[in-house]
Coordinates of C-alpha atoms in Angstrom, one line a residue:
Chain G
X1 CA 24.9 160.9 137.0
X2 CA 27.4 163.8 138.3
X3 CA 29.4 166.0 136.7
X4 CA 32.5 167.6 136.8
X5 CA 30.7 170.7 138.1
X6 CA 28.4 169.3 140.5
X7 CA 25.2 169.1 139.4
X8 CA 23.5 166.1 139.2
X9 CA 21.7 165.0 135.7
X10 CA 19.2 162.3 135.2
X11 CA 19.9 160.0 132.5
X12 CA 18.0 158.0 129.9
X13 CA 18.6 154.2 130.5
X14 CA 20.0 153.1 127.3
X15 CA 19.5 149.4 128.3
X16 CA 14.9 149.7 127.8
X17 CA 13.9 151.9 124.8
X18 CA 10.6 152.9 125.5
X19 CA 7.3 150.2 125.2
X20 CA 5.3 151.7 122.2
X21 CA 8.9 151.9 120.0
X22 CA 9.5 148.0 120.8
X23 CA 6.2 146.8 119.5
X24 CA 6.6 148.6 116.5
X25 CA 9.9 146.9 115.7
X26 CA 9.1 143.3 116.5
X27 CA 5.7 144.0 114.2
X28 CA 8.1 145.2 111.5
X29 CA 10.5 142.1 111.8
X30 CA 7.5 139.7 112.2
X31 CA 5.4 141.7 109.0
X32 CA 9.0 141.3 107.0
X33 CA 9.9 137.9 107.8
X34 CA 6.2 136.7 106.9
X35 CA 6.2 138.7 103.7
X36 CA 9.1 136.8 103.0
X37 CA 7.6 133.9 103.7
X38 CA 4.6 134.2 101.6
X39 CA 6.8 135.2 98.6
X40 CA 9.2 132.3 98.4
X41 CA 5.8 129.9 99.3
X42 CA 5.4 126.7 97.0
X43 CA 1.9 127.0 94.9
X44 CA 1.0 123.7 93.1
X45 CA -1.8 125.0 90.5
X46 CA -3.9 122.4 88.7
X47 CA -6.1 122.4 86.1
X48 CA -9.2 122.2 86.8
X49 CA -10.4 118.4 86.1
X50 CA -7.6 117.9 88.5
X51 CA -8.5 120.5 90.9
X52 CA -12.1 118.4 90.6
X53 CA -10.2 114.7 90.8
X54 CA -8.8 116.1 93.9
X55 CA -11.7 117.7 95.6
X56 CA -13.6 114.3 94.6
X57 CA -11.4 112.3 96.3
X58 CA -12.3 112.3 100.2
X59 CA -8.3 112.9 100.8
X60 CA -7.2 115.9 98.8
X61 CA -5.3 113.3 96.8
X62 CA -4.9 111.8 93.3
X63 CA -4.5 108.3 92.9
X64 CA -1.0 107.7 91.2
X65 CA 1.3 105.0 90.2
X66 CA 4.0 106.0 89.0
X67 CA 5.6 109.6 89.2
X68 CA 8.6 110.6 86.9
X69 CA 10.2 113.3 87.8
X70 CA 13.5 114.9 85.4
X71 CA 15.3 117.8 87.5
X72 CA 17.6 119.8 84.7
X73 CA 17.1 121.0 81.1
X74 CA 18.8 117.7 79.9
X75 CA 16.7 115.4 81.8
X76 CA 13.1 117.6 80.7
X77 CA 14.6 117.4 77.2
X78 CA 14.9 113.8 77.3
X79 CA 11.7 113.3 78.5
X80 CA 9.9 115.7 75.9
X81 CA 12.0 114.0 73.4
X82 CA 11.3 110.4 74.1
X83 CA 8.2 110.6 76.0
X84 CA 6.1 113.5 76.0
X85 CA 6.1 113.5 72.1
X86 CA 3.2 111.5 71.3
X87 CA -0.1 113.5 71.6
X88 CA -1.3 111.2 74.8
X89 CA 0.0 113.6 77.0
X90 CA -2.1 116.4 78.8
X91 CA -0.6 119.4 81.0
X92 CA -2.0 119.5 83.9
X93 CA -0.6 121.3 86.3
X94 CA 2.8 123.8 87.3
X95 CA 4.4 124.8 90.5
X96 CA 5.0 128.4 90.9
X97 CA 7.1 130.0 93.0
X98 CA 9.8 132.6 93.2
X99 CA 13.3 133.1 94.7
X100 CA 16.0 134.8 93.9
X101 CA 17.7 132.6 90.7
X102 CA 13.5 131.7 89.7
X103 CA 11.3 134.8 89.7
X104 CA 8.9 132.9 88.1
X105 CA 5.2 134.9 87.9
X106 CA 3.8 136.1 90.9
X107 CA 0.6 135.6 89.7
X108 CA 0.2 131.8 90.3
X109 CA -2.8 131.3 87.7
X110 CA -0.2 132.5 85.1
X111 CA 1.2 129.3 83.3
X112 CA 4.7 129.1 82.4
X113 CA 5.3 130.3 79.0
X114 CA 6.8 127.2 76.9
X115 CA 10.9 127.6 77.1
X116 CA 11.4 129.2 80.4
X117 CA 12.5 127.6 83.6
X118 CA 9.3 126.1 84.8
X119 CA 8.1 122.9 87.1
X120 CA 5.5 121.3 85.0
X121 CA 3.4 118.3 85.2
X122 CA 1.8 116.0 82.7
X123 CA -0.6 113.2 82.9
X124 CA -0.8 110.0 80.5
X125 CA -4.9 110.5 78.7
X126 CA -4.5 106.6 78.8
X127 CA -3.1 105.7 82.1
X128 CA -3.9 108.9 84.0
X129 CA -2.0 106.9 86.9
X130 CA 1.0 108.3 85.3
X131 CA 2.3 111.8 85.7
X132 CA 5.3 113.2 84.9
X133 CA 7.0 116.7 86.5
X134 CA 9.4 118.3 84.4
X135 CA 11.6 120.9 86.6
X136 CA 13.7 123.2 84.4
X137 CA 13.9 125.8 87.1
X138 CA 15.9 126.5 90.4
X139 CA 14.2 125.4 93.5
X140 CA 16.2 127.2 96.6
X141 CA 17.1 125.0 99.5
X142 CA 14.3 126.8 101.9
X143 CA 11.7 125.7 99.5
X144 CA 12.5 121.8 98.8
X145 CA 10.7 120.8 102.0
X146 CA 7.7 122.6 100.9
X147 CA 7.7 121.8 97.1
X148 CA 8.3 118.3 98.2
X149 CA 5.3 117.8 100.8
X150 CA 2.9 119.9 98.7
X151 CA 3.6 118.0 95.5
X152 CA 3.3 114.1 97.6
X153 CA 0.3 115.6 100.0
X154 CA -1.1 115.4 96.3
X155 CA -0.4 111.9 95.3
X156 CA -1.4 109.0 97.4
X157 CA 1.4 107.2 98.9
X158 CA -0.1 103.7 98.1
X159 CA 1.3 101.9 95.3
X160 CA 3.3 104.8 94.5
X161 CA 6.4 104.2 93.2
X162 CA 8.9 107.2 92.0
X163 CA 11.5 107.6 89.3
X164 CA 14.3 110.6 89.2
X165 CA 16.5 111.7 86.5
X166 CA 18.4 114.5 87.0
X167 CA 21.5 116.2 85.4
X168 CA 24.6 117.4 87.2
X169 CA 28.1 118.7 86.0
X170 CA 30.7 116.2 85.5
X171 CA 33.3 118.4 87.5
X172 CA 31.1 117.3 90.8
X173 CA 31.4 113.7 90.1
X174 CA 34.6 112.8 93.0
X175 CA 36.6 109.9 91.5
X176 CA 40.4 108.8 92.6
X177 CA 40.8 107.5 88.8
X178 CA 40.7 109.6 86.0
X179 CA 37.7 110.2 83.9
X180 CA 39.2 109.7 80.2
X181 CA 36.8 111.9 77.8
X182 CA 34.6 108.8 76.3
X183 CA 33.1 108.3 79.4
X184 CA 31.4 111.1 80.2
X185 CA 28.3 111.6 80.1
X186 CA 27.5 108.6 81.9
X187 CA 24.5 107.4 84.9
X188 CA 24.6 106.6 88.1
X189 CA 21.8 105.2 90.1
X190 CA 20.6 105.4 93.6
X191 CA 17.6 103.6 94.8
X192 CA 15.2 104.0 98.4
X193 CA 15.6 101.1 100.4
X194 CA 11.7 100.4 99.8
X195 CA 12.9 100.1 95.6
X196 CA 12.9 95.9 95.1
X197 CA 13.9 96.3 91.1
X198 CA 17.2 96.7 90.0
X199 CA 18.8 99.7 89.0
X200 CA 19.8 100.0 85.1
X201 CA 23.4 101.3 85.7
X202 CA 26.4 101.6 89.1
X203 CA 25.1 102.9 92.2
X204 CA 26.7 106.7 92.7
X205 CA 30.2 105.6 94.4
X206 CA 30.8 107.7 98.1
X207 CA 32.0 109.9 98.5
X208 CA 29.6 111.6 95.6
X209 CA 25.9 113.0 97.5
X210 CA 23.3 113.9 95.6
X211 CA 21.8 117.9 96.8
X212 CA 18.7 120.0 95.4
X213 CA 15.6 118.3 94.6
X214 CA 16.5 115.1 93.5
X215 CA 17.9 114.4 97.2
X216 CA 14.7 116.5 99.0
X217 CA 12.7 114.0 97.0
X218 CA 14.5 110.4 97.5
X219 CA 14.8 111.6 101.0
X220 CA 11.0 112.3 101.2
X221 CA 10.6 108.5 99.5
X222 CA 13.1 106.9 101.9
X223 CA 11.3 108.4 105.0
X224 CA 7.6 107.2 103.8
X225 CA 8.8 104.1 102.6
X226 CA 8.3 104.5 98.9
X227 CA 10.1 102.8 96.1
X228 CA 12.4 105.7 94.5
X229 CA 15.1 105.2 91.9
X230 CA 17.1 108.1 90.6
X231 CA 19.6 108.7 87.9
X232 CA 22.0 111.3 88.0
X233 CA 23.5 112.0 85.0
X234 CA 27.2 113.4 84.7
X235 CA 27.7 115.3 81.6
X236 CA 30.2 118.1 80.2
X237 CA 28.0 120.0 78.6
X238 CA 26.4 123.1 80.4
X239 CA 23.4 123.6 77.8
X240 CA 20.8 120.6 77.2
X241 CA 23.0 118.4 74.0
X242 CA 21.5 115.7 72.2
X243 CA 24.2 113.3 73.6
X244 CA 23.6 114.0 76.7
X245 CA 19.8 113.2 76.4
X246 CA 20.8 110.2 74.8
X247 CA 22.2 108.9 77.9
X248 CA 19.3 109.0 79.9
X249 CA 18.2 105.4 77.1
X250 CA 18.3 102.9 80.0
X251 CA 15.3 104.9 81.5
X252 CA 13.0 103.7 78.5
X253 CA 13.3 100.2 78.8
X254 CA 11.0 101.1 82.7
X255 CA 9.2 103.4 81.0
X256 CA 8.2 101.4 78.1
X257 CA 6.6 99.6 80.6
X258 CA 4.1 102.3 82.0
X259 CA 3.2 104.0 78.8
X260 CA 3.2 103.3 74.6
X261 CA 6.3 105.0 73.8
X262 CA 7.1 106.4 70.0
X263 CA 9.4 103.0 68.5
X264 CA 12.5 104.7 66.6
X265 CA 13.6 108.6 67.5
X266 CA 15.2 110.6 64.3
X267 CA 18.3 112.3 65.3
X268 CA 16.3 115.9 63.7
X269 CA 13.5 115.6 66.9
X270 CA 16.3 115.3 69.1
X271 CA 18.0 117.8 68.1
X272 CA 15.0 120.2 68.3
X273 CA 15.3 119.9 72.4
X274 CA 19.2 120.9 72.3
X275 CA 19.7 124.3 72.1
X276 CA 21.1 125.9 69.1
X277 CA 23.5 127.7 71.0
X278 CA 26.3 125.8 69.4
X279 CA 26.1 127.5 66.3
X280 CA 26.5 131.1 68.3
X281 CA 29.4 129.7 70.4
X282 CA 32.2 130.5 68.3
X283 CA 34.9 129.7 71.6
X284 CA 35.7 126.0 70.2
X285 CA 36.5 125.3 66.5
Chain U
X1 CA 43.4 118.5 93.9
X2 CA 41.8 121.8 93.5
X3 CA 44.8 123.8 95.1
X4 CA 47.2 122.4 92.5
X5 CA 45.3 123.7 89.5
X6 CA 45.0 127.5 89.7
X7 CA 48.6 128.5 88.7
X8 CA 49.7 127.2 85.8
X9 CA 53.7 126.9 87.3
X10 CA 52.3 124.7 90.0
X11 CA 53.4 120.7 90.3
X12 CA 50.6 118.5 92.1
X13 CA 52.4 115.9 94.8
X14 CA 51.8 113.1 92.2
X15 CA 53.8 114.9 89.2
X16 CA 50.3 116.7 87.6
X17 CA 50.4 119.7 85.3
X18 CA 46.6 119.9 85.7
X19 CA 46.1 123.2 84.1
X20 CA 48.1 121.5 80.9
X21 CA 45.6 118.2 81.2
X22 CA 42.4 121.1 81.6
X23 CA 43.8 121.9 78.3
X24 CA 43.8 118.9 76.8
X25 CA 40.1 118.9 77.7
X26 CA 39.0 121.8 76.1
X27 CA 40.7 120.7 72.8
X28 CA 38.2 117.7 73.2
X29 CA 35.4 120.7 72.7
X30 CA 36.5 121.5 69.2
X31 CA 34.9 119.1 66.5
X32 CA 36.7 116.5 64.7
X33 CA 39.7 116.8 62.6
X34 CA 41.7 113.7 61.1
X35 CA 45.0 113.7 59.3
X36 CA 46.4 110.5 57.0
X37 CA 50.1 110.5 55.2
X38 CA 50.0 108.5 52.0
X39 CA 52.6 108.2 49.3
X40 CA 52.0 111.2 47.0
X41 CA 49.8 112.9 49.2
X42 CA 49.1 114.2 52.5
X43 CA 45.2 114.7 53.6
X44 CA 43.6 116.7 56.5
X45 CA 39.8 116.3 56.7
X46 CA 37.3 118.3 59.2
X47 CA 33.9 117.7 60.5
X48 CA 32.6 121.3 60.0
X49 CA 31.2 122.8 62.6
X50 CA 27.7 124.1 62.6
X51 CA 27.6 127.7 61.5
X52 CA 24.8 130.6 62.5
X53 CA 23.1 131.5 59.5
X54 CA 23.7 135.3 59.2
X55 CA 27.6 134.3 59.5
X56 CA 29.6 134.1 56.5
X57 CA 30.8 130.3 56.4
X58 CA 33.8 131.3 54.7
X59 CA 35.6 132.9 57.7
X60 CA 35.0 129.6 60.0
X61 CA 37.9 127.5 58.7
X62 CA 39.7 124.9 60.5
X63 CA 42.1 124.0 58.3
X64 CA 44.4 126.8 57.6
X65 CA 47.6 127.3 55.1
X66 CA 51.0 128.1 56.9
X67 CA 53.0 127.8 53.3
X68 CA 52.4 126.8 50.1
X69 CA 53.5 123.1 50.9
X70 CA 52.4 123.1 54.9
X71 CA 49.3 123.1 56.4
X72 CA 47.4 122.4 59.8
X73 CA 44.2 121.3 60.9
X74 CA 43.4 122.7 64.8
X75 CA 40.5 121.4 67.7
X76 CA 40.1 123.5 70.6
X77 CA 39.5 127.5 71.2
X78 CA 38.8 129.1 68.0
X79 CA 41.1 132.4 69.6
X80 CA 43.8 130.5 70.6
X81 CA 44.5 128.9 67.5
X82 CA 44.9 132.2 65.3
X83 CA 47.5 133.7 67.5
X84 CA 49.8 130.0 67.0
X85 CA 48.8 129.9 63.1
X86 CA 49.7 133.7 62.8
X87 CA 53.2 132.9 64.5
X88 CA 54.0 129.8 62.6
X89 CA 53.3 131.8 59.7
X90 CA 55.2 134.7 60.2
X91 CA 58.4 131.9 61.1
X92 CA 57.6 130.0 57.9
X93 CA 58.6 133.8 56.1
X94 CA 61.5 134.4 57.9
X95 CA 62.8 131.0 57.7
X96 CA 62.6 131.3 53.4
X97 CA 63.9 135.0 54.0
X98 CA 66.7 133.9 56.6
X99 CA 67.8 130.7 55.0
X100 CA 66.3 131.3 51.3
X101 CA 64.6 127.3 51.7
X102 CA 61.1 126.8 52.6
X103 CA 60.7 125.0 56.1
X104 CA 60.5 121.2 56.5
X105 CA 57.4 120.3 58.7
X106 CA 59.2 119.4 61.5
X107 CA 61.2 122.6 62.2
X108 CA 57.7 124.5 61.6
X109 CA 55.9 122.1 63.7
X110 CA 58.9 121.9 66.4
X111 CA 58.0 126.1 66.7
X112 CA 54.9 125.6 67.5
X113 CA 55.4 123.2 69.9
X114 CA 58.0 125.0 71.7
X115 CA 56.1 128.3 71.5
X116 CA 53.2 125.7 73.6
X117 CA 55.7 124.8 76.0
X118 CA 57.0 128.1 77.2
X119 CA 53.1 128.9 78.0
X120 CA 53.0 125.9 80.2
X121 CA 56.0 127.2 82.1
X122 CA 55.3 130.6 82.4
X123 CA 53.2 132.5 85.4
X124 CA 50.7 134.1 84.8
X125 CA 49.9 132.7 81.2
X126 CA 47.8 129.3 80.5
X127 CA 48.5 127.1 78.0
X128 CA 46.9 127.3 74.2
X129 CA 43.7 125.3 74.3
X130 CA 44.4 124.0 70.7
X131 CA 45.9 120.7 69.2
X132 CA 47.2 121.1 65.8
X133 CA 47.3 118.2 63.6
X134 CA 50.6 119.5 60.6
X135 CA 50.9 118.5 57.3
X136 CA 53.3 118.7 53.9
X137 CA 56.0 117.8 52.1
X138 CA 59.7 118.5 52.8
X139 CA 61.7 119.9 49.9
X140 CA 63.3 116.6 49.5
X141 CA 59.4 115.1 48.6
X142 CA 58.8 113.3 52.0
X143 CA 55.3 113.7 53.4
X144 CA 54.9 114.2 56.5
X145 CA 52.3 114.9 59.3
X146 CA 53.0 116.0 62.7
X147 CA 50.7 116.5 65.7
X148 CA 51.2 119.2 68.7
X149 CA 49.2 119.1 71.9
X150 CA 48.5 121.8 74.7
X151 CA 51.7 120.3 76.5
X152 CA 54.1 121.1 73.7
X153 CA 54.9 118.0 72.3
X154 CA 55.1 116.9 69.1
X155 CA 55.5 113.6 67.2
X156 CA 55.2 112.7 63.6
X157 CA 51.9 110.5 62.7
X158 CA 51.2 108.4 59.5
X159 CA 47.4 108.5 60.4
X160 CA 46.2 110.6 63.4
X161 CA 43.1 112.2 64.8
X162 CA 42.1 115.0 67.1
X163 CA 39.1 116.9 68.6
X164 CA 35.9 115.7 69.9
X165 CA 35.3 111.9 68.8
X166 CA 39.2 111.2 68.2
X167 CA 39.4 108.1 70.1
X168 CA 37.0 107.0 67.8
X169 CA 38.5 107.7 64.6
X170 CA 41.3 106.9 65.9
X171 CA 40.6 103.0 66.6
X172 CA 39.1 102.7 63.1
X173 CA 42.3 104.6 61.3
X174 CA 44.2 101.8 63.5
X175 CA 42.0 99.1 61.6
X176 CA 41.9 100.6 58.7
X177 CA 45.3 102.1 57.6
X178 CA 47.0 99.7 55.7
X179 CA 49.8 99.8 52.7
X180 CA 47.0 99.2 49.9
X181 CA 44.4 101.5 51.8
X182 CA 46.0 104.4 50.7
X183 CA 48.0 103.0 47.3
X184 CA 46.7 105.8 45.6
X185 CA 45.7 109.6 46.1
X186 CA 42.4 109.1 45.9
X187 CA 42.3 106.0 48.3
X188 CA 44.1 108.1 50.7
X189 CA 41.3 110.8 50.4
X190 CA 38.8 108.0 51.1
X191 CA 40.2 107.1 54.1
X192 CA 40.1 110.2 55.6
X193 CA 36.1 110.4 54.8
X194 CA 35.6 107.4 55.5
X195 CA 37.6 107.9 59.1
X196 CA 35.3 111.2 59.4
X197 CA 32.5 109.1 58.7
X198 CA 32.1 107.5 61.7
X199 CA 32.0 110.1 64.1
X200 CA 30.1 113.5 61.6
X201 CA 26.6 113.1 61.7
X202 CA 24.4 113.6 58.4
X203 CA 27.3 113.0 56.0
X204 CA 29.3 114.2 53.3
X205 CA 27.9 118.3 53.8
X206 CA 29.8 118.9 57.4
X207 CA 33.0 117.7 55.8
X208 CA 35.9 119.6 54.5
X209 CA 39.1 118.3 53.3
X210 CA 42.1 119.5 52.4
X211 CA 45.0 117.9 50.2
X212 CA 48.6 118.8 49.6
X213 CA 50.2 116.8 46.3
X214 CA 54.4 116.7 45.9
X215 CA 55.0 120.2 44.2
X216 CA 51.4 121.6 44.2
X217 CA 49.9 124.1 46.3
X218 CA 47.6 123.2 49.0
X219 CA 43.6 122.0 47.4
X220 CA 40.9 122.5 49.5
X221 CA 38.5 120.4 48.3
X222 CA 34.7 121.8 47.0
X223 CA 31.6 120.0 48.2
X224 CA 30.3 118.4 44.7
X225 CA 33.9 116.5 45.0
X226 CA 33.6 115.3 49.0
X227 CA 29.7 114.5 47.8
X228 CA 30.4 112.4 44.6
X229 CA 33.7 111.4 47.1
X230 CA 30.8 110.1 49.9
X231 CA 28.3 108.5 47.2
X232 CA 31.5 106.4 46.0
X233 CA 32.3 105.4 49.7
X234 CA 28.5 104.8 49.9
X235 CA 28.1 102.5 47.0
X236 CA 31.2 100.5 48.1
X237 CA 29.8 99.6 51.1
X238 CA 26.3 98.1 50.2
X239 CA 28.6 96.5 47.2
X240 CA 30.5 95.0 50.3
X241 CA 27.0 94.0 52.2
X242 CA 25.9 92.4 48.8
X243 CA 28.6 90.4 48.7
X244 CA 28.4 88.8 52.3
X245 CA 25.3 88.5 51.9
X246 CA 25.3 86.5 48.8
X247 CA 28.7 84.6 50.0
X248 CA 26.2 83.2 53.1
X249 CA 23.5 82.7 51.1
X250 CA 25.3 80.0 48.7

């Protein structure tokens, strides 16, 4: 370079930094990005007769008939209401993993504690063909994929058929008419084109689409070909409610099928699963 | 439809308030309140709401006196409705001071509403969440009960119902109101349980009612009365179920 006075300076090339500094950085970046990585990974941890029903089995898999999954406090509280309340039920497994709205244990061997936000799943003693996942907590887009072919690498796709119930707010739900206050909550279905049965309530009108983990799941059925129904149910209430539960009744009359269900539900058991927050909220009188 | 809801002042292209119908939706939170006009007497019954055990039950009233011979029942936010009670009070003073006569319901009610309308068209400001269901007697002896909505407007009911389940209660009041239903007080009073009835869960315990007689104070009602009120409802019906059954028997 010259200067104003003559001399002639050499100058450092902005445009290459130096070989040892680049290394370092792209280490760095890589080291971050996998940290990251291994932090918001999906861990399935099973009990241990299921950890041995899996190793058993030449493919790492269980053999399963039907899988019920509820997404959302109301749908779990439905299902622990009308299902999971007979003592035939074991726990056998939970999904851990952490993001940013779910910092669930980072200890994986660490079972959710009963009441938080967990993904937990439950096997029939009787039909052990039968499992159920309960997800209560949020599963972050980057992880669906994952959560979705860790929990189905478990479960062998033969025979398999898949139901969904899941909750969503009623201020999603697009409509041209006008949603008059008795209707709500109310369910809509959508099947996978491999599902032969028909579905207990109106297919979810366009231009409505289902996100989250119901949809990572029905698209994971509609891709292998397995049977999947799902309800979404549209409710008005942001904290698990009896009536919402309630709405979720078609569901029984498949699932009465599968596995004994209790015969008549007192409105006190029901109650149990809503949350008593109704008493603290003091906004509507 | 999202652009047309966030101030208050704003029309939709098809003629929407929607911040005034929002409102209307959050009085569908509150729980259910039902008023009835007989002859003699004018009734407002509540489904009481649930109340947290370390809080004092007594301060968690819906049904609240604006005079000695008017009173209102509200559904919706709990805040909301003390500021309107508080103002139709302090009118329902300075109408007895101002014109030495106690208010008719209407005028009282027609404050209300018109103190709802000017906070639907008003910037800045969003409409009460409440609906107020009015009763009482004019100083002539007419009963009368008025309801108000979010939107400001009033009209005059013989039997009417608000809050969460109202469409319910309201289809069976529609049945059920008729001259002889509510011949006598204590008929009327029946009614209004038995219109409460359908929609409160576990009975006669998350009721309160409230009565207003020509030339008596308002009567809030004590639980032994709606109780031995419910086992009388109770009792008539399986008389009723006896009766059909023994009519299809012979």
């Amino acid at each position: 370079m010259a200067t104003f006075f003559g001399e002639v300076l050499s100058v450092y090339s902005r445009a290459v930094e130096e070989d040892d500094d680049d290394l370092d950085d792209e280490n760095e970046d890589e080291r971050i990005h996998r940290e990251i990585e291994e932090k918001r990974e999906v861990h399935i941890v099973w009990c241990p007769e299921v950890a041995q029903s899996l190793e058993d089995s030449g493919s790492n898999t269980l053999q399963c008939s039907d899988l019920i999954i509820a997404v959302g406090t109301n749908a779990a509280g439905f299902l622990s209401a009308y299902v999971l309340n007979t003592e035939s039920w074991d726990a056998v497994g939970h999904v851990s993993l952490w993001n940013e709205r779910s910092r669930g244990s980072s200890r994986q061997s660490i079972a959710p504690l009963p009441g938080e936000p967990a993904c937990l799943f439950y096997r029939h003693r009787d039909n052990p063909a039968v499992l159920v996942c309960q997800s209560t907590c949020y599963i972050a887009e980057d992880q669906l994929f994952q959560w979705t072919e860790k929990v189905f690498g478990c479960l062998q796709k033969r025979g398999l058929s898949v139901m969904v119930l899941s909750d969503s707010p009623v201020a999603e739900y697009k409509t041209p008419d006008y949603l008059y206050g008795s209707a709500v909550p109310f369910l809509r279905s959508l099947k996978s084109s491999a599902s032969k049965g028909q579905a207990l309530c109106p297919a979810l009108e366009q231009p409505n689409i289902l996100t989250g983990l119901p949809a990572a799941v029905l698209s994971h059925c509609q891709v292998h070909q397995i049977p999947a129904v799902l309800y979404q149910c549209y409710t008005d209430v942001i904290s698990p409610d009896s009536i919402t539960m309630e709405t979720y009744k078609p569901a029984l009359l498949c699932l009465s099928k599968l596995v004994k269900l209790e015969p008549c539900l007192s409105a006190d058991v029901l109650r149990k699963f809503a949350i008593i927050t109704e008493a603290q909220s003091n906004l509507y009188t | 439809m999202s652009i047309y809801d966030r101030a208050i002042t704003v029309f939709s292209p098809d003629g929407h308030l929607f911040q005034v119908e929002y409102a209307q939706e959050a009085v569908k939170k509150g729980s259910t309140a039902v008023g009835i006009r007989g002859k003699d007497i004018v009734v407002l019954g509540v489904e009481k709401k649930s109340v947290a055990k370390l809080q004092e039950e007594r301060t968690v009233r819906k049904i609240c006196a604006l005079d000695e011979h008017v009173c209102m029942a509200f559904a919706g936010l709990t805040a909301d409705a003390r500021i309107v009670i508080n103002r139709a009070r302090v009118e329902c003073q300075s109408h007895r001071l101002t014109v030495e006569d106690p208010v008719t319901v209407e005028y009282i009610t027609r404050h209300i509403a018109t103190l709802k309308q000017r906070y639907t068209q008003s910037n800045g400001r969003r409409p009460f969440g409440i609906s107020a269901l009015i009763v009482g007697f004019d100083y002539d002896g007419t009963p009368r009960l008025y309801q108000t909505d979010p939107s400001g407007t009033y009209h005059a009911w013989k039997a009417n119902a608000i809050g969460r389940s109202a469409k319910t209660v309201r289809e069976f009041l529609e049945k059920n109101y008729t001259d002889e239903a509510i011949a006598t007080d204590n008929e009327a009073i029946k009614l209004a349980i038995k219109a409460l009835l359908e929609v409160v869960q576990s009975g006669g315990k998350n009721i309160d009612l409230a009565v207003i007689r020509r030339n008596q104070p308002l009567k809030l009602l004590e639980s032994k009365e709606i109780e031995t009120l419910v086992a009388e409802i109770e009792k008539e019906k399986e008389d009723e179920a006896e009766k059909k059954k023994q009519k299809k028997s012979t």
